[in-house]
Amino acid sequence: AQSVTQLGSHVSVSEGALVLLRCNYSSSVPPYLFWYVQYPNQGLQLLLKYTSAATLVKGINGFEAEFKKSETSFHLTKPSAHMSDAAEYFCAVRDGGYQKVTFGTGTKLQVIP
Amino acid sequence: DAGVTQSPTHLIKTRGQQVTLRCSPKSGHDTVSWYQQALGQGPQFIFQYYEEEERQRGNFPDRFSGHQFPNYSSELNVNALLLGDSALYLCASSSSRTGRNEQFFGPGTRLTVL
C-alpha cells in the first residue's frame, strides 16, 4: 500500500521567511501526490497536486512542491511566509485505481510575527 | 456552486447510540468518500461510494456503514458508538468522468461521544 511520511509535526517560521514542509512517499508505481491545508475547525483545501505532468507543481497562495523520484520526496515550499499561512498541512498520496487518498500525520505551521 | 456540504456540523452522542451523518457532493460529482480524523491525526479513509455501492473500504469495523442515494448524496452510519469514535468526519466528493485526480472536502461533522 502507498503511504506518506511527514517529517516534523510542528514547524515554526518567522513572517517573511522560507516555508519548507517535508513529505516522503512510498509507492511501487508513479503516485499521485497532494498537499492539503486545514485551518482550525475547517475541512481540507487542496493546495496543489502532482500527476506526473511536471515535477515542479505550483499551487494556490504562493505554495509550490517539487517531485523528486530519486529521493521519493514531495516537499512543500513557499518563499515568504504570511501570518495567514498558519494552519495544518497534510501530504497525501492517491491509491491506484479508485480514488482512496492516504494522508500523512500532518504538520502544524506556526508563523511568528 | 455550493461545494461539498455536510450536516450536522456538530453532534453529541453517548456510548452505545447510533448516529447518521449526511453529505451532499459538489455539483457534477458522482463519487463520495468518507474519512475519520481523530484529534491531532490525519484523516483516515473509511469507505467510498460510487453508483450507490460501496466500492472500497478502509480498516474500519462493520459498525461503520454507508449509503449513497440516486442523487449522489451519501450517509455515514455508525452503530454502537464508542468513546474512540469521537472525531471529525469528513466527506469528500470527486468525479469519475473528468479524470482529474482530486477530491473536494466538506467542512466536516464533529462527533463527540460521551
XYZ file of N, CA, C and O in Angstrom, chain A residues 32 34 36 38 41-44 46 49 51 88 90 94-96 98-101 103-105, chain B residues 35 37 40-43 45 48 55-56 88 90 94-96 100-103 105-107 110:
184
model
N 0.127 9.636 -7.462
C -0.482 10.947 -7.488
C -0.299 11.506 -6.069
O -0.692 10.869 -5.096
N -0.494 14.882 -3.261
C -1.266 16.087 -2.978
C -0.748 16.750 -1.690
O -0.196 16.092 -0.812
N -2.653 19.255 1.127
C -3.875 19.896 1.563
C -3.551 20.793 2.758
O -2.627 20.523 3.531
N -5.426 22.674 6.202
C -6.616 22.661 7.050
C -6.491 23.776 8.081
O -5.584 23.760 8.916
N -10.885 24.109 12.702
C -12.327 23.841 12.636
C -12.881 23.907 11.212
O -14.047 24.247 11.012
N -12.035 23.596 10.263
C -12.495 23.577 8.879
C -12.103 22.268 8.202
O -11.339 21.476 8.745
N -12.638 22.061 7.013
C -12.274 20.894 6.221
C -10.936 21.106 5.536
O -10.194 22.040 5.846
N -10.641 20.261 4.603
C -9.365 20.303 3.891
C -9.508 21.049 2.574
O -10.485 20.863 1.851
N -7.459 21.777 -1.061
C -6.348 21.331 -1.891
C -5.430 22.506 -2.232
O -5.877 23.523 -2.759
N -1.325 19.551 -6.562
C -1.290 18.114 -6.818
C -0.239 17.793 -7.873
O 0.030 18.594 -8.781
N 0.642 15.033 -10.779
C 0.053 13.933 -11.543
C 0.947 13.515 -12.698
O 0.480 13.018 -13.702
N -2.620 23.702 9.495
C -2.043 22.369 9.449
C -2.024 21.900 7.997
O -2.996 22.092 7.260
N -1.256 18.780 5.223
C -1.232 17.334 5.061
C -0.733 16.966 3.671
O -1.236 17.480 2.665
N -2.518 9.260 -3.596
C -3.736 8.616 -4.053
C -3.456 7.181 -4.395
O -2.468 6.887 -5.097
N -4.308 6.323 -3.903
C -4.195 4.906 -4.200
C -4.461 4.674 -5.677
O -5.137 5.459 -6.322
N -3.941 3.605 -6.194
C -4.196 3.280 -7.587
C -5.649 2.929 -7.810
O -6.383 2.642 -6.881
N -9.134 3.376 -7.879
C -10.164 4.296 -7.440
C -9.523 5.519 -6.812
O -8.405 5.854 -7.089
N -10.190 6.216 -5.988
C -9.658 7.493 -5.549
C -9.441 7.585 -4.048
O -9.504 8.659 -3.485
N -9.176 6.462 -3.405
C -8.841 6.498 -1.980
C -7.571 7.313 -1.806
O -6.587 7.134 -2.518
N -7.565 8.196 -0.843
C -6.400 9.025 -0.557
C -5.865 8.662 0.820
O -6.623 8.570 1.781
N -3.429 9.841 3.828
C -2.848 11.076 4.343
C -1.686 10.814 5.288
O -1.624 9.781 5.963
N -0.788 11.780 5.341
C 0.228 11.784 6.366
C -0.366 12.276 7.678
O -1.550 12.609 7.758
N 0.479 12.369 8.696
C 0.010 12.739 10.021
C -0.104 14.240 10.218
O -0.595 14.700 11.240
N -14.053 10.043 5.524
C -12.819 9.955 6.289
C -13.107 10.276 7.754
O -13.972 11.098 8.055
N -11.189 11.792 11.065
C -9.991 12.492 11.516
C -10.050 12.654 13.034
O -10.763 13.516 13.555
N -5.638 15.590 16.274
C -4.198 15.539 16.115
C -3.699 14.527 15.104
O -2.484 14.288 15.003
N -4.610 13.947 14.335
C -4.225 12.934 13.359
C -4.614 13.375 11.947
O -5.390 14.309 11.763
N -4.068 12.663 10.979
C -4.504 12.876 9.611
C -5.785 12.108 9.350
O -6.124 11.170 10.081
N -6.536 12.493 8.341
C -7.766 11.760 8.008
C -7.474 10.314 7.644
O -6.490 10.022 6.976
N -9.183 6.927 5.815
C -10.207 6.541 4.856
C -11.141 5.502 5.461
O -10.691 4.471 5.974
N -15.691 4.380 0.305
C -16.037 5.202 -0.848
C -17.285 4.621 -1.519
O -17.416 3.403 -1.659
N -17.522 0.894 -2.899
C -16.533 0.445 -3.871
C -15.207 0.076 -3.217
O -14.486 -0.775 -3.714
N -14.887 0.735 -2.136
C -13.611 0.485 -1.476
C -13.787 0.795 0.000
O -14.557 1.699 0.364
N -13.593 14.168 13.885
C -14.170 14.972 12.800
C -14.372 14.027 11.618
O -13.433 13.352 11.198
N -15.136 13.644 7.780
C -15.044 14.419 6.557
C -15.601 13.645 5.385
O -15.345 12.454 5.233
N -15.815 13.575 -5.639
C -14.995 13.641 -6.841
C -15.822 13.146 -8.017
O -16.917 12.610 -7.840
N -15.271 13.322 -9.195
C -15.985 12.904 -10.400
C -15.239 11.767 -11.075
O -14.022 11.833 -11.250
N -15.965 10.750 -11.445
C -15.360 9.631 -12.173
C -15.218 9.957 -13.656
O -14.552 9.244 -14.390
N -9.778 13.906 -13.514
C -8.946 14.703 -12.629
C -8.827 13.986 -11.287
O -9.754 13.377 -10.811
N -7.663 14.089 -10.703
C -7.399 13.245 -9.538
C -7.480 14.010 -8.237
O -6.552 13.999 -7.453
N -8.565 14.704 -8.024
C -8.650 15.453 -6.788
C -10.013 15.275 -6.152
O -11.024 15.101 -6.834
N -10.020 15.303 -4.839
C -11.239 15.230 -4.067
C -11.477 16.581 -3.412
O -10.535 17.238 -2.962
N -13.292 18.465 -0.289
C -13.746 18.106 1.043
C -14.793 19.076 1.564
O -14.735 20.289 1.306
N -15.715 18.531 2.344
C -16.654 19.351 3.071
C -16.033 19.822 4.377
O -14.921 19.438 4.718
N -16.779 20.640 5.130
C -16.245 21.188 6.378
C -16.214 20.181 7.517
O -15.545 20.421 8.529
N -18.344 17.295 13.440
C -17.612 16.986 14.673
C -18.500 16.138 15.562
O -19.529 16.600 16.042
